[in-house]
mmCIF file of N, CA, C and O in Angstrom:
data_model
loop_
_atom_site.group_PDB
_atom_site.id
_atom_site.type_symbol
_atom_site.label_atom_id
_atom_site.label_comp_id
_atom_site.label_asym_id
_atom_site.label_seq_id
_atom_site.Cartn_x
_atom_site.Cartn_y
_atom_site.Cartn_z
ATOM 1 N N GLU A 64 -9.916 75.215 13.295
ATOM 2 C CA GLU A 64 -8.514 75.435 12.987
ATOM 3 C C GLU A 64 -8.270 76.858 12.491
ATOM 4 O O GLU A 64 -7.293 77.477 12.864
ATOM 5 N N LYS A 65 -9.124 77.380 11.633
ATOM 6 C CA LYS A 65 -8.910 78.703 11.065
ATOM 7 C C LYS A 65 -9.561 79.806 11.898
ATOM 8 O O LYS A 65 -9.399 80.976 11.596
ATOM 9 N N GLY A 66 -10.322 79.444 12.916
ATOM 10 C CA GLY A 66 -10.909 80.434 13.805
ATOM 11 C C GLY A 66 -12.067 81.210 13.188
ATOM 12 O O GLY A 66 -12.285 82.352 13.542
ATOM 13 N N VAL A 67 -12.817 80.612 12.284
ATOM 14 C CA VAL A 67 -13.955 81.294 11.671
ATOM 15 C C VAL A 67 -15.037 81.482 12.725
ATOM 16 O O VAL A 67 -15.571 80.527 13.267
ATOM 17 N N GLY A 68 -15.349 82.733 13.034
ATOM 18 C CA GLY A 68 -16.366 83.047 14.030
ATOM 19 C C GLY A 68 -15.879 82.923 15.461
ATOM 20 O O GLY A 68 -16.647 83.127 16.400
ATOM 21 N N THR A 69 -14.623 82.590 15.640
ATOM 22 C CA THR A 69 -14.051 82.436 16.982
ATOM 23 C C THR A 69 -12.537 82.611 16.882
ATOM 24 O O THR A 69 -11.989 82.723 15.792
ATOM 25 N N LYS A 70 -11.869 82.635 18.017
ATOM 26 C CA LYS A 70 -10.408 82.765 17.971
ATOM 27 C C LYS A 70 -9.760 81.449 17.555
ATOM 28 O O LYS A 70 -10.331 80.373 17.746
ATOM 29 N N ILE A 71 -8.587 81.542 16.959
ATOM 30 C CA ILE A 71 -7.850 80.357 16.526
ATOM 31 C C ILE A 71 -7.349 79.597 17.748
ATOM 32 O O ILE A 71 -6.762 80.175 18.656
ATOM 33 N N ASP A 72 -7.625 78.295 17.776
ATOM 34 C CA ASP A 72 -7.174 77.434 18.872
ATOM 35 C C ASP A 72 -6.650 76.142 18.258
ATOM 36 O O ASP A 72 -7.401 75.181 18.044
ATOM 37 N N GLU A 73 -5.360 76.119 17.955
ATOM 38 C CA GLU A 73 -4.768 74.959 17.291
ATOM 39 C C GLU A 73 -4.835 73.708 18.150
ATOM 40 O O GLU A 73 -4.998 72.602 17.636
ATOM 41 N N ARG A 74 -4.701 73.849 19.456
ATOM 42 C CA ARG A 74 -4.767 72.689 20.351
ATOM 43 C C ARG A 74 -6.147 72.035 20.274
ATOM 44 O O ARG A 74 -6.269 70.814 20.201
ATOM 45 N N LYS A 75 -7.183 72.876 20.292
ATOM 46 C CA LYS A 75 -8.548 72.350 20.212
ATOM 47 C C LYS A 75 -8.792 71.702 18.844
ATOM 48 O O LYS A 75 -9.433 70.657 18.758
ATOM 49 N N ALA A 76 -8.273 72.316 17.783
ATOM 50 C CA ALA A 76 -8.422 71.739 16.437
ATOM 51 C C ALA A 76 -7.764 70.366 16.382
ATOM 52 O O ALA A 76 -8.344 69.416 15.853
ATOM 53 N N PHE A 77 -6.554 70.252 16.948
ATOM 54 C CA PHE A 77 -5.854 68.965 16.979
ATOM 55 C C PHE A 77 -6.692 67.915 17.705
ATOM 56 O O PHE A 77 -6.867 66.802 17.212
ATOM 57 N N LYS A 78 -7.233 68.276 18.852
ATOM 58 C CA LYS A 78 -8.058 67.329 19.621
ATOM 59 C C LYS A 78 -9.285 66.896 18.827
ATOM 60 O O LYS A 78 -9.668 65.728 18.858
ATOM 61 N N CYS A 79 -9.890 67.833 18.097
ATOM 62 C CA CYS A 79 -11.069 67.505 17.291
ATOM 63 C C CYS A 79 -10.710 66.554 16.151
ATOM 64 O O CYS A 79 -11.444 65.605 15.878
ATOM 65 N N TYR A 80 -9.589 66.818 15.484
ATOM 66 C CA TYR A 80 -9.163 65.930 14.403
ATOM 67 C C TYR A 80 -8.859 64.531 14.930
ATOM 68 O O TYR A 80 -9.224 63.531 14.320
ATOM 69 N N LYS A 81 -8.207 64.471 16.086
ATOM 70 C CA LYS A 81 -7.870 63.179 16.675
ATOM 71 C C LYS A 81 -9.147 62.410 17.044
ATOM 72 O O LYS A 81 -9.271 61.219 16.764
ATOM 73 N N LYS A 82 -10.090 63.102 17.659
ATOM 74 C CA LYS A 82 -11.359 62.476 18.036
ATOM 75 C C LYS A 82 -12.132 62.024 16.789
ATOM 76 O O LYS A 82 -12.744 60.948 16.788
ATOM 77 N N ALA A 83 -12.074 62.823 15.728
ATOM 78 C CA ALA A 83 -12.774 62.463 14.494
ATOM 79 C C ALA A 83 -12.248 61.155 13.920
ATOM 80 O O ALA A 83 -13.028 60.316 13.461
ATOM 81 N N THR A 84 -10.923 60.942 13.978
ATOM 82 C CA THR A 84 -10.364 59.688 13.461
ATOM 83 C C THR A 84 -10.768 58.512 14.338
ATOM 84 O O THR A 84 -10.888 57.392 13.854
ATOM 85 N N GLU A 85 -10.992 58.763 15.614
ATOM 86 C CA GLU A 85 -11.433 57.684 16.515
ATOM 87 C C GLU A 85 -12.891 57.313 16.228
ATOM 88 O O GLU A 85 -13.261 56.146 16.308
ATOM 89 N N LEU A 86 -13.701 58.315 15.896
ATOM 90 C CA LEU A 86 -15.126 58.070 15.652
ATOM 91 C C LEU A 86 -15.398 57.524 14.249
ATOM 92 O O LEU A 86 -16.357 56.789 14.053
ATOM 93 N N ASP A 87 -14.564 57.924 13.287
ATOM 94 C CA ASP A 87 -14.749 57.477 11.903
ATOM 95 C C ASP A 87 -13.374 57.224 11.299
ATOM 96 O O ASP A 87 -12.838 58.056 10.580
ATOM 97 N N GLU A 88 -12.826 56.057 11.580
ATOM 98 C CA GLU A 88 -11.459 55.757 11.152
ATOM 99 C C GLU A 88 -11.315 55.579 9.649
ATOM 100 O O GLU A 88 -10.210 55.508 9.132
ATOM 101 N N LYS A 89 -12.426 55.540 8.928
ATOM 102 C CA LYS A 89 -12.379 55.304 7.488
ATOM 103 C C LYS A 89 -12.415 56.604 6.671
ATOM 104 O O LYS A 89 -12.508 56.564 5.466
ATOM 105 N N ASN A 90 -12.332 57.743 7.321
ATOM 106 C CA ASN A 90 -12.414 59.023 6.615
ATOM 107 C C ASN A 90 -11.018 59.563 6.348
ATOM 108 O O ASN A 90 -10.303 59.965 7.264
ATOM 109 N N GLU A 91 -10.628 59.561 5.071
ATOM 110 C CA GLU A 91 -9.267 59.968 4.703
ATOM 111 C C GLU A 91 -8.988 61.431 5.006
ATOM 112 O O GLU A 91 -7.847 61.793 5.311
ATOM 113 N N ILE A 92 -9.984 62.292 4.984
ATOM 114 C CA ILE A 92 -9.771 63.717 5.262
ATOM 115 C C ILE A 92 -9.390 63.927 6.721
ATOM 116 O O ILE A 92 -8.504 64.727 7.036
ATOM 117 N N TYR A 93 -10.037 63.200 7.627
ATOM 118 C CA TYR A 93 -9.687 63.317 9.049
ATOM 119 C C TYR A 93 -8.244 62.898 9.274
ATOM 120 O O TYR A 93 -7.505 63.541 10.021
ATOM 121 N N TRP A 94 -7.837 61.803 8.636
ATOM 122 C CA TRP A 94 -6.460 61.322 8.799
ATOM 123 C C TRP A 94 -5.457 62.318 8.226
ATOM 124 O O TRP A 94 -4.409 62.552 8.815
ATOM 125 N N TYR A 95 -5.788 62.901 7.079
ATOM 126 C CA TYR A 95 -4.890 63.888 6.482
ATOM 127 C C TYR A 95 -4.731 65.089 7.411
ATOM 128 O O TYR A 95 -3.611 65.565 7.650
ATOM 129 N N ASN A 96 -5.842 65.614 7.925
ATOM 130 C CA ASN A 96 -5.779 66.773 8.822
ATOM 131 C C ASN A 96 -4.970 66.481 10.076
ATOM 132 O O ASN A 96 -4.186 67.325 10.526
ATOM 133 N N LEU A 97 -5.163 65.293 10.641
ATOM 134 C CA LEU A 97 -4.398 64.920 11.831
ATOM 135 C C LEU A 97 -2.911 64.806 11.492
ATOM 136 O O LEU A 97 -2.054 65.285 12.246
ATOM 137 N N GLY A 98 -2.594 64.213 10.354
ATOM 138 C CA GLY A 98 -1.208 64.108 9.919
ATOM 139 C C GLY A 98 -0.573 65.470 9.725
ATOM 140 O O GLY A 98 0.595 65.692 10.088
ATOM 141 N N PHE A 99 -1.322 66.408 9.174
ATOM 142 C CA PHE A 99 -0.824 67.770 8.983
ATOM 143 C C PHE A 99 -0.478 68.407 10.331
ATOM 144 O O PHE A 99 0.551 69.076 10.462
ATOM 145 N N CYS A 100 -1.337 68.193 11.327
ATOM 146 C CA CYS A 100 -1.058 68.733 12.670
ATOM 147 C C CYS A 100 0.245 68.173 13.216
ATOM 148 O O CYS A 100 1.073 68.930 13.758
ATOM 149 N N TYR A 101 0.440 66.865 13.101
ATOM 150 C CA TYR A 101 1.678 66.256 13.577
ATOM 151 C C TYR A 101 2.887 66.749 12.780
ATOM 152 O O TYR A 101 3.949 66.998 13.337
ATOM 153 N N GLU A 102 2.728 66.891 11.477
ATOM 154 C CA GLU A 102 3.845 67.299 10.625
ATOM 155 C C GLU A 102 4.296 68.732 10.925
ATOM 156 O O GLU A 102 5.487 69.024 10.975
ATOM 157 N N LYS A 103 3.338 69.629 11.118
ATOM 158 C CA LYS A 103 3.641 71.051 11.298
ATOM 159 C C LYS A 103 3.673 71.501 12.754
ATOM 160 O O LYS A 103 3.989 72.651 13.031
ATOM 161 N N GLY A 104 3.299 70.603 13.679
ATOM 162 C CA GLY A 104 3.267 70.988 15.089
ATOM 163 C C GLY A 104 2.102 71.900 15.419
ATOM 164 O O GLY A 104 2.212 72.783 16.260
ATOM 165 N N LYS A 105 0.979 71.685 14.770
ATOM 166 C CA LYS A 105 -0.223 72.494 15.013
ATOM 167 C C LYS A 105 -1.036 71.874 16.140
ATOM 168 O O LYS A 105 -1.669 70.843 15.976
ATOM 169 N N GLY A 106 -0.974 72.462 17.317
ATOM 170 C CA GLY A 106 -1.734 71.970 18.460
ATOM 171 C C GLY A 106 -1.094 70.803 19.176
ATOM 172 O O GLY A 106 -1.637 70.289 20.147
ATOM 173 N N THR A 107 0.063 70.376 18.707
ATOM 174 C CA THR A 107 0.791 69.265 19.303
ATOM 175 C C THR A 107 2.257 69.410 18.925
ATOM 176 O O THR A 107 2.607 70.268 18.120
ATOM 177 N N LYS A 108 3.108 68.572 19.504
ATOM 178 C CA LYS A 108 4.514 68.633 19.114
ATOM 179 C C LYS A 108 4.708 67.951 17.757
ATOM 180 O O LYS A 108 3.932 67.070 17.372
ATOM 181 N N ILE A 109 5.710 68.367 17.027
ATOM 182 C CA ILE A 109 6.014 67.759 15.738
ATOM 183 C C ILE A 109 6.409 66.305 15.953
ATOM 184 O O ILE A 109 7.220 65.996 16.827
ATOM 185 N N ASP A 110 5.788 65.426 15.175
ATOM 186 C CA ASP A 110 6.084 63.998 15.265
ATOM 187 C C ASP A 110 5.975 63.416 13.859
ATOM 188 O O ASP A 110 4.888 63.081 13.391
ATOM 189 N N GLU A 111 7.117 63.320 13.187
ATOM 190 C CA GLU A 111 7.141 62.850 11.802
ATOM 191 C C GLU A 111 6.618 61.416 11.661
ATOM 192 O O GLU A 111 5.954 61.091 10.686
ATOM 193 N N LYS A 112 6.905 60.576 12.643
ATOM 194 C CA LYS A 112 6.453 59.183 12.577
ATOM 195 C C LYS A 112 4.922 59.117 12.597
ATOM 196 O O LYS A 112 4.311 58.437 11.780
ATOM 197 N N LYS A 113 4.307 59.839 13.537
ATOM 198 C CA LYS A 113 2.842 59.843 13.612
ATOM 199 C C LYS A 113 2.235 60.515 12.380
ATOM 200 O O LYS A 113 1.188 60.087 11.890
ATOM 201 N N ALA A 114 2.894 61.560 11.883
ATOM 202 C CA ALA A 114 2.405 62.231 10.673
ATOM 203 C C ALA A 114 2.377 61.247 9.513
ATOM 204 O O ALA A 114 1.369 61.147 8.795
ATOM 205 N N ASN A 115 3.456 60.498 9.326
ATOM 206 C CA ASN A 115 3.512 59.519 8.234
ATOM 207 C C ASN A 115 2.474 58.419 8.406
ATOM 208 O O ASN A 115 1.876 57.974 7.423
ATOM 209 N N GLU A 116 2.248 57.982 9.638
ATOM 210 C CA GLU A 116 1.221 56.968 9.885
ATOM 211 C C GLU A 116 -0.156 57.497 9.468
ATOM 212 O O GLU A 116 -0.945 56.778 8.834
ATOM 213 N N CYS A 117 -0.437 58.744 9.819
ATOM 214 C CA CYS A 117 -1.728 59.344 9.464
ATOM 215 C C CYS A 117 -1.865 59.506 7.959
ATOM 216 O O CYS A 117 -2.912 59.192 7.385
ATOM 217 N N PHE A 118 -0.813 59.986 7.304
ATOM 218 C CA PHE A 118 -0.863 60.159 5.849
ATOM 219 C C PHE A 118 -1.022 58.816 5.146
ATOM 220 O O PHE A 118 -1.737 58.714 4.145
ATOM 221 N N ASN A 119 -0.379 57.776 5.672
ATOM 222 C CA ASN A 119 -0.532 56.433 5.079
ATOM 223 C C ASN A 119 -1.963 55.932 5.212
ATOM 224 O O ASN A 119 -2.505 55.329 4.280
ATOM 225 N N LYS A 120 -2.587 56.175 6.362
ATOM 226 C CA LYS A 120 -3.988 55.764 6.539
ATOM 227 C C LYS A 120 -4.900 56.560 5.615
ATOM 228 O O LYS A 120 -5.846 56.007 5.049
ATOM 229 N N ALA A 121 -4.607 57.846 5.461
ATOM 230 C CA ALA A 121 -5.409 58.665 4.547
ATOM 231 C C ALA A 121 -5.309 58.123 3.127
ATOM 232 O O ALA A 121 -6.325 57.985 2.433
ATOM 233 N N ARG A 122 -4.094 57.788 2.683
ATOM 234 C CA ARG A 122 -3.909 57.233 1.335
ATOM 235 C C ARG A 122 -4.621 55.898 1.178
ATOM 236 O O ARG A 122 -5.243 55.625 0.155
ATOM 237 N N MET A 123 -4.546 55.066 2.218
ATOM 238 C CA MET A 123 -5.189 53.753 2.154
ATOM 239 C C MET A 123 -6.704 53.908 1.977
ATOM 240 O O MET A 123 -7.295 53.286 1.091
ATOM 241 N N TRP A 124 -7.334 54.738 2.813
ATOM 242 C CA TRP A 124 -8.784 54.896 2.725
ATOM 243 C C TRP A 124 -9.195 55.566 1.426
ATOM 244 O O TRP A 124 -10.209 55.206 0.830
ATOM 245 N N LEU A 125 -8.394 56.512 0.944
ATOM 246 C CA LEU A 125 -8.712 57.146 -0.328
ATOM 247 C C LEU A 125 -8.614 56.134 -1.465
ATOM 248 O O LEU A 125 -9.460 56.110 -2.362
ATOM 249 N N SER A 126 -7.621 55.272 -1.421
ATOM 250 C CA SER A 126 -7.476 54.228 -2.443
ATOM 251 C C SER A 126 -8.688 53.309 -2.468
ATOM 252 O O SER A 126 -9.182 52.932 -3.537
ATOM 253 N N ILE A 127 -9.181 52.948 -1.301
ATOM 254 C CA ILE A 127 -10.356 52.075 -1.210
ATOM 255 C C ILE A 127 -11.578 52.774 -1.793
ATOM 256 O O ILE A 127 -12.339 52.177 -2.564
ATOM 257 N N VAL A 128 -11.765 54.035 -1.456
ATOM 258 C CA VAL A 128 -12.906 54.795 -1.979
ATOM 259 C C VAL A 128 -12.837 54.866 -3.498
ATOM 260 O O VAL A 128 -13.836 54.634 -4.198
ATOM 261 N N LEU A 129 -11.661 55.184 -4.036
ATOM 262 C CA LEU A 129 -11.518 55.277 -5.492
ATOM 263 C C LEU A 129 -11.752 53.929 -6.159
ATOM 264 O O LEU A 129 -12.372 53.851 -7.226
ATOM 265 N N TYR A 130 -11.284 52.857 -5.545
ATOM 266 C CA TYR A 130 -11.504 51.519 -6.088
ATOM 267 C C TYR A 130 -12.997 51.201 -6.149
ATOM 268 O O TYR A 130 -13.506 50.724 -7.152
ATOM 269 N N LEU A 131 -13.697 51.494 -5.049
ATOM 270 C CA LEU A 131 -15.128 51.202 -5.009
ATOM 271 C C LEU A 131 -15.900 52.056 -6.012
ATOM 272 O O LEU A 131 -16.866 51.577 -6.614
ATOM 273 N N CYS A 132 -15.468 53.282 -6.205
ATOM 274 C CA CYS A 132 -16.122 54.137 -7.202
ATOM 275 C C CYS A 132 -15.927 53.564 -8.609
ATOM 276 O O CYS A 132 -16.848 53.618 -9.423
ATOM 277 N N ASN A 133 -14.778 53.016 -8.887
ATOM 278 C CA ASN A 133 -14.513 52.433 -10.200
ATOM 279 C C ASN A 133 -15.344 51.163 -10.424
ATOM 280 O O ASN A 133 -15.701 50.852 -11.552
ATOM 281 N N LEU A 134 -15.676 50.445 -9.362
ATOM 282 C CA LEU A 134 -16.503 49.255 -9.493
ATOM 283 C C LEU A 134 -17.910 49.594 -9.950
ATOM 284 O O LEU A 134 -18.568 48.804 -10.619
ATOM 285 N N LYS A 135 -18.378 50.771 -9.576
ATOM 286 C CA LYS A 135 -19.744 51.182 -9.913
ATOM 287 C C LYS A 135 -19.882 51.599 -11.363
ATOM 288 O O LYS A 135 -20.989 51.710 -11.867
ATOM 289 N N GLN A 136 -18.793 51.820 -12.049
ATOM 290 C CA GLN A 136 -18.863 52.276 -13.441
ATOM 291 C C GLN A 136 -19.099 51.145 -14.397
ATOM 292 O O GLN A 136 -18.844 50.062 -14.279
#
């Protein structure tokens, strides 16, 4: 996304984030990044509905992680 060591390619970054959520649907960071792309139109067209869906999934998985961490204490 930031083009470290290569040129910036927002379309490719979007595709990578989307693929990452398909491979590991439980990772809140992947969902957040994908939602950001939809919200800001980075590598794809702006889609507020899809952005909100991604942000909701990110919040859900983060909540589960935090809950499980609290169980270990």
